[in-house]
Amino acid sequence: TMKEQDVKYATQEYKTLDKTISELSSDRETTSTELTAVLDYFAKIKERCIAKPETYSERAERRKAEIEGLKEALRILEDEVAFTQRGKHSGAQSRFLGFRQ
């Protein structure tokens, strides 16, 4: 009877341990799946966030375009200044108002 009691408790402990192993295995699978999803997401974010160095030709092309834009802006400003100065010296405003100086 003492052996029967030992067998009964051993069987009960075996079933409890078997159930715990099953639960832990399921938890491990779920955690592994979640980890894989998080690592995939991190890889996508990392790809977007980490700056990639420009090649020399890309930098040179970008700087060339920037310089051309600045030259165009300077030309426009110089034309406006020249037009404004021409208007002041021509006396157009005084003739418009009917005055002569």
PDB file of N, CA and C in Angstrom, residues 22-57:
ATOM      1  N   SER A  22       4.240  21.077 -21.549  1.00  0.00           N
ATOM      2  CA  SER A  22       3.408  21.417 -22.696  1.00  0.00           C
ATOM      3  C   SER A  22       3.119  22.920 -22.747  1.00  0.00           C
ATOM      4  N   GLU A  23       2.773  23.490 -21.583  1.00  0.00           N
ATOM      5  CA  GLU A  23       2.484  24.931 -21.519  1.00  0.00           C
ATOM      6  C   GLU A  23       3.729  25.757 -21.850  1.00  0.00           C
ATOM      7  N   LEU A  24       4.855  25.345 -21.288  1.00  0.00           N
ATOM      8  CA  LEU A  24       6.093  26.079 -21.544  1.00  0.00           C
ATOM      9  C   LEU A  24       6.531  25.966 -23.003  1.00  0.00           C
ATOM     10  N   SER A  25       6.311  24.827 -23.598  1.00  0.00           N
ATOM     11  CA  SER A  25       6.638  24.660 -25.018  1.00  0.00           C
ATOM     12  C   SER A  25       5.769  25.569 -25.877  1.00  0.00           C
ATOM     13  N   SER A  26       4.497  25.661 -25.528  1.00  0.00           N
ATOM     14  CA  SER A  26       3.582  26.542 -26.262  1.00  0.00           C
ATOM     15  C   SER A  26       3.996  28.011 -26.091  1.00  0.00           C
ATOM     16  N   ASP A  27       4.348  28.383 -24.852  1.00  0.00           N
ATOM     17  CA  ASP A  27       4.815  29.749 -24.592  1.00  0.00           C
ATOM     18  C   ASP A  27       6.079  30.060 -25.392  1.00  0.00           C
ATOM     19  N   ARG A  28       6.971  29.075 -25.473  1.00  0.00           N
ATOM     20  CA  ARG A  28       8.214  29.269 -26.219  1.00  0.00           C
ATOM     21  C   ARG A  28       7.920  29.489 -27.696  1.00  0.00           C
ATOM     22  N   GLU A  29       7.014  28.730 -28.264  1.00  0.00           N
ATOM     23  CA  GLU A  29       6.649  28.900 -29.674  1.00  0.00           C
ATOM     24  C   GLU A  29       6.060  30.280 -29.915  1.00  0.00           C
ATOM     25  N   THR A  30       5.167  30.707 -29.029  1.00  0.00           N
ATOM     26  CA  THR A  30       4.551  32.033 -29.168  1.00  0.00           C
ATOM     27  C   THR A  30       5.606  33.127 -29.071  1.00  0.00           C
ATOM     28  N   THR A  31       6.472  33.009 -28.098  1.00  0.00           N
ATOM     29  CA  THR A  31       7.534  34.004 -27.923  1.00  0.00           C
ATOM     30  C   THR A  31       8.472  34.019 -29.118  1.00  0.00           C
ATOM     31  N   SER A  32       8.781  32.866 -29.639  1.00  0.00           N
ATOM     32  CA  SER A  32       9.649  32.779 -30.810  1.00  0.00           C
ATOM     33  C   SER A  32       9.001  33.451 -32.017  1.00  0.00           C
ATOM     34  N   THR A  33       7.702  33.231 -32.198  1.00  0.00           N
ATOM     35  CA  THR A  33       6.969  33.863 -33.303  1.00  0.00           C
ATOM     36  C   THR A  33       6.962  35.381 -33.139  1.00  0.00           C
ATOM     37  N   GLU A  34       6.719  35.849 -31.916  1.00  0.00           N
ATOM     38  CA  GLU A  34       6.718  37.288 -31.651  1.00  0.00           C
ATOM     39  C   GLU A  34       8.105  37.887 -31.893  1.00  0.00           C
ATOM     40  N   LEU A  35       9.137  37.176 -31.463  1.00  0.00           N
ATOM     41  CA  LEU A  35      10.500  37.658 -31.664  1.00  0.00           C
ATOM     42  C   LEU A  35      10.819  37.780 -33.150  1.00  0.00           C
ATOM     43  N   THR A  36      10.428  36.807 -33.924  1.00  0.00           N
ATOM     44  CA  THR A  36      10.666  36.854 -35.368  1.00  0.00           C
ATOM     45  C   THR A  36       9.969  38.060 -35.986  1.00  0.00           C
ATOM     46  N   ALA A  37       8.723  38.311 -35.573  1.00  0.00           N
ATOM     47  CA  ALA A  37       7.984  39.462 -36.104  1.00  0.00           C
ATOM     48  C   ALA A  37       8.658  40.776 -35.711  1.00  0.00           C
ATOM     49  N   VAL A  38       9.099  40.874 -34.477  1.00  0.00           N
ATOM     50  CA  VAL A  38       9.765  42.096 -34.010  1.00  0.00           C
ATOM     51  C   VAL A  38      11.087  42.299 -34.750  1.00  0.00           C
ATOM     52  N   LEU A  39      11.848  41.250 -34.944  1.00  0.00           N
ATOM     53  CA  LEU A  39      13.125  41.373 -35.655  1.00  0.00           C
ATOM     54  C   LEU A  39      12.925  41.771 -37.119  1.00  0.00           C
ATOM     55  N   ASP A  40      11.878  41.241 -37.754  1.00  0.00           N
ATOM     56  CA  ASP A  40      11.560  41.643 -39.137  1.00  0.00           C
ATOM     57  C   ASP A  40      11.197  43.119 -39.193  1.00  0.00           C
ATOM     58  N   TYR A  41      10.363  43.563 -38.254  1.00  0.00           N
ATOM     59  CA  TYR A  41       9.962  44.971 -38.202  1.00  0.00           C
ATOM     60  C   TYR A  41      11.181  45.856 -37.946  1.00  0.00           C
ATOM     61  N   PHE A  42      12.042  45.441 -37.023  1.00  0.00           N
ATOM     62  CA  PHE A  42      13.248  46.206 -36.720  1.00  0.00           C
ATOM     63  C   PHE A  42      14.143  46.330 -37.950  1.00  0.00           C
ATOM     64  N   ALA A  43      14.260  45.269 -38.717  1.00  0.00           N
ATOM     65  CA  ALA A  43      15.088  45.308 -39.927  1.00  0.00           C
ATOM     66  C   ALA A  43      14.531  46.324 -40.925  1.00  0.00           C
ATOM     67  N   LYS A  44      13.205  46.366 -41.062  1.00  0.00           N
ATOM     68  CA  LYS A  44      12.597  47.338 -41.985  1.00  0.00           C
ATOM     69  C   LYS A  44      12.806  48.769 -41.501  1.00  0.00           C
ATOM     70  N   ILE A  45      12.620  48.995 -40.208  1.00  0.00           N
ATOM     71  CA  ILE A  45      12.813  50.335 -39.644  1.00  0.00           C
ATOM     72  C   ILE A  45      14.279  50.749 -39.752  1.00  0.00           C
ATOM     73  N   LYS A  46      15.159  49.847 -39.433  1.00  0.00           N
ATOM     74  CA  LYS A  46      16.597  50.123 -39.485  1.00  0.00           C
ATOM     75  C   LYS A  46      17.011  50.516 -40.900  1.00  0.00           C
ATOM     76  N   GLU A  47      16.441  49.838 -41.878  1.00  0.00           N
ATOM     77  CA  GLU A  47      16.750  50.122 -43.279  1.00  0.00           C
ATOM     78  C   GLU A  47      16.366  51.555 -43.637  1.00  0.00           C
ATOM     79  N   ARG A  48      15.227  52.027 -43.085  1.00  0.00           N
ATOM     80  CA  ARG A  48      14.767  53.380 -43.386  1.00  0.00           C
ATOM     81  C   ARG A  48      15.488  54.444 -42.585  1.00  0.00           C
ATOM     82  N   CYS A  49      15.914  54.116 -41.375  1.00  0.00           N
ATOM     83  CA  CYS A  49      16.443  55.126 -40.464  1.00  0.00           C
ATOM     84  C   CYS A  49      17.946  55.333 -40.535  1.00  0.00           C
ATOM     85  N   ILE A  50      18.672  54.329 -40.874  1.00  0.00           N
ATOM     86  CA  ILE A  50      20.125  54.453 -40.878  1.00  0.00           C
ATOM     87  C   ILE A  50      20.567  55.077 -42.196  1.00  0.00           C
ATOM     88  N   ALA A  51      21.306  56.164 -42.068  1.00  0.00           N
ATOM     89  CA  ALA A  51      21.763  56.893 -43.254  1.00  0.00           C
ATOM     90  C   ALA A  51      22.777  56.061 -44.025  1.00  0.00           C
ATOM     91  N   LYS A  52      22.578  56.052 -45.319  1.00  0.00           N
ATOM     92  CA  LYS A  52      23.520  55.357 -46.185  1.00  0.00           C
ATOM     93  C   LYS A  52      24.431  56.414 -46.813  1.00  0.00           C
ATOM     94  N   PRO A  53      25.723  56.189 -46.818  1.00  0.00           N
ATOM     95  CA  PRO A  53      26.630  57.200 -47.365  1.00  0.00           C
ATOM     96  C   PRO A  53      26.412  57.391 -48.867  1.00  0.00           C
ATOM     97  N   GLU A  54      26.473  58.671 -49.267  1.00  0.00           N
ATOM     98  CA  GLU A  54      26.335  58.984 -50.696  1.00  0.00           C
ATOM     99  C   GLU A  54      27.646  58.679 -51.413  1.00  0.00           C
ATOM    100  N   THR A  55      27.528  58.332 -52.661  1.00  0.00           N
ATOM    101  CA  THR A  55      28.732  58.148 -53.462  1.00  0.00           C
ATOM    102  C   THR A  55      29.252  59.524 -53.866  1.00  0.00           C
ATOM    103  N   TYR A  56      30.491  59.569 -54.293  1.00  0.00           N
ATOM    104  CA  TYR A  56      31.079  60.838 -54.710  1.00  0.00           C
ATOM    105  C   TYR A  56      30.282  61.453 -55.864  1.00  0.00           C
ATOM    106  N   SER A  57      29.893  60.633 -56.827  1.00  0.00           N
ATOM    107  CA  SER A  57      29.170  61.164 -57.988  1.00  0.00           C
ATOM    108  C   SER A  57      27.812  61.733 -57.578  1.00  0.00           C
TER     109      SER A  57
END
